[in-house]
Amino acid sequence: MKLLVDRLKDSPTPLHFDEDRRWRSDLEESIPELAAALAAPIAVDLRVHRMAQDLYLEGSLRGELELECGRCLARYRAPLSESFRLILSPAGSRVPAEPEAAEALARNGMCLGDELETGWYQGHEIELGGFFRELVALAMPVQPVCREDCRGLCPRCGADRNAGPCGCEESRSNKPFAALAALRTRGEG
Ligand SMILES: [Zn+2]
Ligand SMILES: [Zn+2]
């Protein structure tokens, strides 16, 4: 998933990348949870052009996630779609302060800033795999939920409340109405 710097022009060049074996094995090594959650290979469409010395990348990354619902514990699939914009400036003689970023710049020909929207590049080849990995990590939901209205598991009996009400849920939710009905009866009587 390499960007060949010398081929880029002032007008946008459309590019397409599919996940390759190396990217997957790197991901399995560096962030195994993420590799496990990625249920389908990622695909990236982007357009790159030069703006003076800078490289301007814009596109989207797509894939599919398989996650465990935090409420009902069911496994479910969800589409992964993350758009991005990235401006890479030539590193020149600058060296990133963070050792990780410095290593990435030396190894991949690019390193990212804090916001994933800017970075530095050097050399003629830029390996974008690390950037794509950051995008996937960013797209991972912090609290996965199979659907907005998932009712989750009953904290008392552990039944899946999506399948229907369990006994304990009914007795609890009926209480306020029972109390209300009692009040009304007393008021009327
Ligand atoms: Zn759920
Ligand atoms: Zn229950």
PDB file of C-alpha atoms and ligand atoms in Angstrom:
ATOM      1  CA  MET A   1       0.000   0.000   0.000  1.00  0.00           C
ATOM      2  CA  LYS A   2       2.656   2.393  -1.179  1.00  0.00           C
ATOM      3  CA  LEU A   3       2.414   5.882  -2.537  1.00  0.00           C
ATOM      4  CA  LEU A   4       5.031   6.679  -5.181  1.00  0.00           C
ATOM      5  CA  VAL A   5       5.808  10.346  -4.614  1.00  0.00           C
ATOM      6  CA  ASP A   6       7.486  11.046  -7.968  1.00  0.00           C
ATOM      7  CA  ARG A   7       4.360  10.005  -9.875  1.00  0.00           C
ATOM      8  CA  LEU A   8       2.100  12.517  -8.163  1.00  0.00           C
ATOM      9  CA  LYS A   9       0.929  15.582 -10.008  1.00  0.00           C
ATOM     10  CA  ASP A  10      -0.779  18.871  -9.275  1.00  0.00           C
ATOM     11  CA  SER A  11      -4.059  17.348 -10.433  1.00  0.00           C
ATOM     12  CA  PRO A  12      -5.603  14.602  -8.269  1.00  0.00           C
ATOM     13  CA  THR A  13      -4.572  11.021  -8.976  1.00  0.00           C
ATOM     14  CA  PRO A  14      -7.203   8.447  -7.970  1.00  0.00           C
ATOM     15  CA  LEU A  15      -5.786   5.394  -6.216  1.00  0.00           C
ATOM     16  CA  HIS A  16      -7.253   2.213  -4.819  1.00  0.00           C
ATOM     17  CA  PHE A  17      -5.698  -0.020  -2.175  1.00  0.00           C
ATOM     18  CA  ASP A  18      -6.817  -3.423  -0.974  1.00  0.00           C
ATOM     19  CA  GLU A  19      -5.615  -4.910   2.239  1.00  0.00           C
ATOM     20  CA  ASP A  20      -2.565  -7.101   1.624  1.00  0.00           C
ATOM     21  CA  ARG A  21      -1.184 -10.002   3.618  1.00  0.00           C
ATOM     22  CA  ARG A  22       1.594  -7.947   5.159  1.00  0.00           C
ATOM     23  CA  TRP A  23      -0.833  -5.342   6.456  1.00  0.00           C
ATOM     24  CA  ARG A  24      -2.976  -8.047   8.090  1.00  0.00           C
ATOM     25  CA  SER A  25      -0.021  -9.751   9.776  1.00  0.00           C
ATOM     26  CA  ASP A  26       1.316  -6.383  11.009  1.00  0.00           C
ATOM     27  CA  LEU A  27      -2.117  -5.638  12.470  1.00  0.00           C
ATOM     28  CA  GLU A  28      -2.360  -9.047  14.131  1.00  0.00           C
ATOM     29  CA  GLU A  29       0.985  -8.406  15.748  1.00  0.00           C
ATOM     30  CA  SER A  30       0.481  -4.793  16.827  1.00  0.00           C
ATOM     31  CA  ILE A  31      -3.253  -4.649  17.717  1.00  0.00           C
ATOM     32  CA  PRO A  32      -4.668  -8.217  17.883  1.00  0.00           C
ATOM     33  CA  GLU A  33      -8.129  -7.074  19.130  1.00  0.00           C
ATOM     34  CA  LEU A  34      -8.452  -4.900  16.064  1.00  0.00           C
ATOM     35  CA  ALA A  35      -7.399  -7.705  13.719  1.00  0.00           C
ATOM     36  CA  ALA A  36      -9.958  -9.996  15.369  1.00  0.00           C
ATOM     37  CA  ALA A  37     -12.722  -7.417  14.954  1.00  0.00           C
ATOM     38  CA  LEU A  38     -12.020  -6.803  11.261  1.00  0.00           C
ATOM     39  CA  ALA A  39     -14.370  -9.287   9.613  1.00  0.00           C
ATOM     40  CA  ALA A  40     -13.644  -8.311   6.007  1.00  0.00           C
ATOM     41  CA  PRO A  41     -10.553  -6.986   4.223  1.00  0.00           C
ATOM     42  CA  ILE A  42     -10.279  -3.218   4.128  1.00  0.00           C
ATOM     43  CA  ALA A  43     -10.396  -1.268   0.872  1.00  0.00           C
ATOM     44  CA  VAL A  44      -9.297   2.324   0.463  1.00  0.00           C
ATOM     45  CA  ASP A  45     -10.147   4.791  -2.276  1.00  0.00           C
ATOM     46  CA  LEU A  46      -8.270   8.034  -2.313  1.00  0.00           C
ATOM     47  CA  ARG A  47      -7.141  10.937  -4.441  1.00  0.00           C
ATOM     48  CA  VAL A  48      -3.725  12.482  -4.053  1.00  0.00           C
ATOM     49  CA  HIS A  49      -2.301  15.668  -5.436  1.00  0.00           C
ATOM     50  CA  ARG A  50       0.603  17.976  -4.807  1.00  0.00           C
ATOM     51  CA  MET A  51       0.176  21.448  -3.377  1.00  0.00           C
ATOM     52  CA  ALA A  52       3.635  22.994  -3.787  1.00  0.00           C
ATOM     53  CA  GLN A  53       5.785  20.768  -1.577  1.00  0.00           C
ATOM     54  CA  ASP A  54       2.866  19.233   0.296  1.00  0.00           C
ATOM     55  CA  LEU A  55       0.922  16.105  -0.571  1.00  0.00           C
ATOM     56  CA  TYR A  56      -2.830  16.255  -0.148  1.00  0.00           C
ATOM     57  CA  LEU A  57      -4.670  12.955   0.385  1.00  0.00           C
ATOM     58  CA  GLU A  58      -8.419  12.624   0.579  1.00  0.00           C
ATOM     59  CA  GLY A  59     -10.529   9.486   0.558  1.00  0.00           C
ATOM     60  CA  SER A  60     -12.353   6.832   2.490  1.00  0.00           C
ATOM     61  CA  LEU A  61     -11.606   3.467   4.029  1.00  0.00           C
ATOM     62  CA  ARG A  62     -14.206   0.718   4.056  1.00  0.00           C
ATOM     63  CA  GLY A  63     -14.463  -2.658   5.726  1.00  0.00           C
ATOM     64  CA  GLU A  64     -16.636  -4.646   8.065  1.00  0.00           C
ATOM     65  CA  LEU A  65     -16.436  -5.124  11.808  1.00  0.00           C
ATOM     66  CA  GLU A  66     -17.603  -8.011  13.899  1.00  0.00           C
ATOM     67  CA  LEU A  67     -18.139  -6.863  17.458  1.00  0.00           C
ATOM     68  CA  GLU A  68     -19.650  -8.014  20.714  1.00  0.00           C
ATOM     69  CA  CYS A  69     -22.594  -5.970  21.949  1.00  0.00           C
ATOM     70  CA  GLY A  70     -21.796  -4.407  25.325  1.00  0.00           C
ATOM     71  CA  ARG A  71     -25.415  -4.824  26.465  1.00  0.00           C
ATOM     72  CA  CYS A  72     -26.626  -8.251  25.273  1.00  0.00           C
ATOM     73  CA  LEU A  73     -23.203  -9.817  24.493  1.00  0.00           C
ATOM     74  CA  ALA A  74     -24.382 -10.965  21.048  1.00  0.00           C
ATOM     75  CA  ARG A  75     -21.863 -10.827  18.212  1.00  0.00           C
ATOM     76  CA  TYR A  76     -22.938  -8.589  15.368  1.00  0.00           C
ATOM     77  CA  ARG A  77     -21.531  -7.169  12.149  1.00  0.00           C
ATOM     78  CA  ALA A  78     -21.376  -3.498  11.325  1.00  0.00           C
ATOM     79  CA  PRO A  79     -20.036  -1.677   8.265  1.00  0.00           C
ATOM     80  CA  LEU A  80     -16.819   0.237   8.769  1.00  0.00           C
ATOM     81  CA  SER A  81     -16.514   3.473   6.865  1.00  0.00           C
ATOM     82  CA  GLU A  82     -14.083   6.244   7.652  1.00  0.00           C
ATOM     83  CA  SER A  83     -13.329   9.249   5.487  1.00  0.00           C
ATOM     84  CA  PHE A  84     -10.088  11.098   5.834  1.00  0.00           C
ATOM     85  CA  ARG A  85      -8.040  14.069   4.746  1.00  0.00           C
ATOM     86  CA  LEU A  86      -4.324  14.142   5.263  1.00  0.00           C
ATOM     87  CA  ILE A  87      -1.728  16.739   4.408  1.00  0.00           C
ATOM     88  CA  LEU A  88       1.858  15.535   4.365  1.00  0.00           C
ATOM     89  CA  SER A  89       4.657  18.088   4.401  1.00  0.00           C
ATOM     90  CA  PRO A  90       8.257  17.247   3.567  1.00  0.00           C
ATOM     91  CA  ALA A  91      10.179  16.482   6.747  1.00  0.00           C
ATOM     92  CA  GLY A  92      13.337  17.983   5.294  1.00  0.00           C
ATOM     93  CA  SER A  93      15.955  17.936   7.999  1.00  0.00           C
ATOM     94  CA  ARG A  94      13.378  17.876  10.789  1.00  0.00           C
ATOM     95  CA  VAL A  95      13.209  14.845  13.080  1.00  0.00           C
ATOM     96  CA  PRO A  96      10.006  14.114  15.050  1.00  0.00           C
ATOM     97  CA  ALA A  97      10.371  14.535  18.810  1.00  0.00           C
ATOM     98  CA  GLU A  98       8.615  11.253  19.546  1.00  0.00           C
ATOM     99  CA  PRO A  99      10.821   8.207  18.988  1.00  0.00           C
ATOM    100  CA  GLU A 100       7.866   6.250  17.530  1.00  0.00           C
ATOM    101  CA  ALA A 101       7.175   8.952  14.965  1.00  0.00           C
ATOM    102  CA  ALA A 102      10.868   9.209  14.089  1.00  0.00           C
ATOM    103  CA  GLU A 103      10.998   5.458  13.566  1.00  0.00           C
ATOM    104  CA  ALA A 104       7.845   5.534  11.395  1.00  0.00           C
ATOM    105  CA  LEU A 105       9.306   8.321   9.273  1.00  0.00           C
ATOM    106  CA  ALA A 106      12.501   6.340   8.718  1.00  0.00           C
ATOM    107  CA  ARG A 107      10.714   3.037   8.057  1.00  0.00           C
ATOM    108  CA  ASN A 108       7.525   4.086   6.227  1.00  0.00           C
ATOM    109  CA  GLY A 109       8.565   7.412   4.756  1.00  0.00           C
ATOM    110  CA  MET A 110       5.859   9.164   6.756  1.00  0.00           C
ATOM    111  CA  CYS A 111       4.770   9.955  10.278  1.00  0.00           C
ATOM    112  CA  LEU A 112       1.515  11.353  11.603  1.00  0.00           C
ATOM    113  CA  GLY A 113       0.737  14.363  13.742  1.00  0.00           C
ATOM    114  CA  ASP A 114      -1.577  14.179  16.740  1.00  0.00           C
ATOM    115  CA  GLU A 115      -4.816  14.686  14.823  1.00  0.00           C
ATOM    116  CA  LEU A 116      -4.245  12.204  11.960  1.00  0.00           C
ATOM    117  CA  GLU A 117      -4.822  15.088   9.569  1.00  0.00           C
ATOM    118  CA  THR A 118      -1.268  16.236   9.118  1.00  0.00           C
ATOM    119  CA  GLY A 119       2.099  14.571   8.981  1.00  0.00           C
ATOM    120  CA  TRP A 120       5.563  14.587   7.459  1.00  0.00           C
ATOM    121  CA  TYR A 121       6.991  12.541   4.637  1.00  0.00           C
ATOM    122  CA  GLN A 122      10.420  11.860   3.237  1.00  0.00           C
ATOM    123  CA  GLY A 123      11.871   9.933   0.308  1.00  0.00           C
ATOM    124  CA  HIS A 124      10.186   8.627  -2.818  1.00  0.00           C
ATOM    125  CA  GLU A 125       7.953   5.934  -1.343  1.00  0.00           C
ATOM    126  CA  ILE A 126       5.359   6.356   1.380  1.00  0.00           C
ATOM    127  CA  GLU A 127       3.933   3.270   3.052  1.00  0.00           C
ATOM    128  CA  LEU A 128       0.349   4.126   3.981  1.00  0.00           C
ATOM    129  CA  GLY A 129      -0.446   0.929   5.913  1.00  0.00           C
ATOM    130  CA  GLY A 130       0.274   2.507   9.297  1.00  0.00           C
ATOM    131  CA  PHE A 131      -2.045   5.402   8.516  1.00  0.00           C
ATOM    132  CA  PHE A 132      -4.825   2.998   7.467  1.00  0.00           C
ATOM    133  CA  ARG A 133      -4.350   1.085  10.714  1.00  0.00           C
ATOM    134  CA  GLU A 134      -4.807   4.317  12.700  1.00  0.00           C
ATOM    135  CA  LEU A 135      -7.995   5.024  10.760  1.00  0.00           C
ATOM    136  CA  VAL A 136      -9.407   1.588  11.575  1.00  0.00           C
ATOM    137  CA  ALA A 137      -8.528   2.052  15.252  1.00  0.00           C
ATOM    138  CA  LEU A 138     -10.292   5.423  15.195  1.00  0.00           C
ATOM    139  CA  ALA A 139     -13.432   3.891  13.669  1.00  0.00           C
ATOM    140  CA  MET A 140     -13.741   1.229  16.374  1.00  0.00           C
ATOM    141  CA  PRO A 141     -16.704   2.043  18.650  1.00  0.00           C
ATOM    142  CA  VAL A 142     -15.704   2.511  22.275  1.00  0.00           C
ATOM    143  CA  GLN A 143     -18.955   0.959  23.512  1.00  0.00           C
ATOM    144  CA  PRO A 144     -20.255  -1.369  20.810  1.00  0.00           C
ATOM    145  CA  VAL A 145     -24.038  -1.799  20.765  1.00  0.00           C
ATOM    146  CA  CYS A 146     -25.770  -4.219  18.360  1.00  0.00           C
ATOM    147  CA  ARG A 147     -28.577  -1.711  17.832  1.00  0.00           C
ATOM    148  CA  GLU A 148     -29.638   1.559  19.405  1.00  0.00           C
ATOM    149  CA  ASP A 149     -32.600   0.081  21.272  1.00  0.00           C
ATOM    150  CA  CYS A 150     -30.871  -3.112  22.439  1.00  0.00           C
ATOM    151  CA  ARG A 151     -32.480  -3.972  25.794  1.00  0.00           C
ATOM    152  CA  GLY A 152     -29.492  -5.973  27.009  1.00  0.00           C
ATOM    153  CA  LEU A 153     -29.391  -8.786  29.522  1.00  0.00           C
ATOM    154  CA  CYS A 154     -31.478  -8.784  32.691  1.00  0.00           C
ATOM    155  CA  PRO A 155     -29.096  -8.003  35.571  1.00  0.00           C
ATOM    156  CA  ARG A 156     -31.031 -10.424  37.803  1.00  0.00           C
ATOM    157  CA  CYS A 157     -31.644 -13.569  35.760  1.00  0.00           C
ATOM    158  CA  GLY A 158     -29.328 -12.942  32.779  1.00  0.00           C
ATOM    159  CA  ALA A 159     -32.077 -13.446  30.190  1.00  0.00           C
ATOM    160  CA  ASP A 160     -31.751 -11.630  26.855  1.00  0.00           C
ATOM    161  CA  ARG A 161     -34.457  -8.983  27.137  1.00  0.00           C
ATOM    162  CA  ASN A 162     -34.510  -8.553  23.341  1.00  0.00           C
ATOM    163  CA  ALA A 163     -36.161 -11.970  23.172  1.00  0.00           C
ATOM    164  CA  GLY A 164     -39.021 -10.795  25.398  1.00  0.00           C
ATOM    165  CA  PRO A 165     -39.587  -9.677  28.971  1.00  0.00           C
ATOM    166  CA  CYS A 166     -38.349 -11.928  31.746  1.00  0.00           C
ATOM    167  CA  GLY A 167     -40.314 -12.302  34.966  1.00  0.00           C
ATOM    168  CA  CYS A 168     -38.146  -9.998  37.076  1.00  0.00           C
ATOM    169  CA  GLU A 169     -38.395  -7.141  34.604  1.00  0.00           C
ATOM    170  CA  GLU A 170     -42.188  -7.288  34.643  1.00  0.00           C
ATOM    171  CA  SER A 171     -42.590  -7.265  38.396  1.00  0.00           C
ATOM    172  CA  ARG A 172     -40.235  -4.294  38.677  1.00  0.00           C
ATOM    173  CA  SER A 173     -41.777  -2.178  35.936  1.00  0.00           C
ATOM    174  CA  ASN A 174     -45.296  -2.885  37.190  1.00  0.00           C
ATOM    175  CA  LYS A 175     -44.604  -1.492  40.648  1.00  0.00           C
ATOM    176  CA  PRO A 176     -44.985   2.241  39.950  1.00  0.00           C
ATOM    177  CA  PHE A 177     -48.279   1.619  38.170  1.00  0.00           C
ATOM    178  CA  ALA A 178     -49.488  -0.555  41.005  1.00  0.00           C
ATOM    179  CA  ALA A 179     -48.676   2.225  43.476  1.00  0.00           C
ATOM    180  CA  LEU A 180     -50.415   4.774  41.286  1.00  0.00           C
ATOM    181  CA  ALA A 181     -53.479   2.583  40.978  1.00  0.00           C
ATOM    182  CA  ALA A 182     -53.589   2.177  44.768  1.00  0.00           C
ATOM    183  CA  LEU A 183     -53.419   5.959  45.258  1.00  0.00           C
ATOM    184  CA  ARG A 184     -56.167   6.527  42.736  1.00  0.00           C
ATOM    185  CA  THR A 185     -58.405   3.962  44.366  1.00  0.00           C
ATOM    186  CA  ARG A 186     -57.855   5.591  47.746  1.00  0.00           C
ATOM    187  CA  GLY A 187     -58.602   9.084  46.321  1.00  0.00           C
ATOM    188  CA  GLU A 188     -61.765   7.915  44.642  1.00  0.00           C
ATOM    189  CA  GLY A 189     -62.943   5.964  47.642  1.00  0.00           C
TER     190      GLY A 189
HETATM  191 ZN    ZN B   1     -27.257  -5.970  21.968  1.00  0.00          ZN
HETATM  192 ZN    ZN B   2     -34.817 -11.311  34.558  1.00  0.00          ZN
END
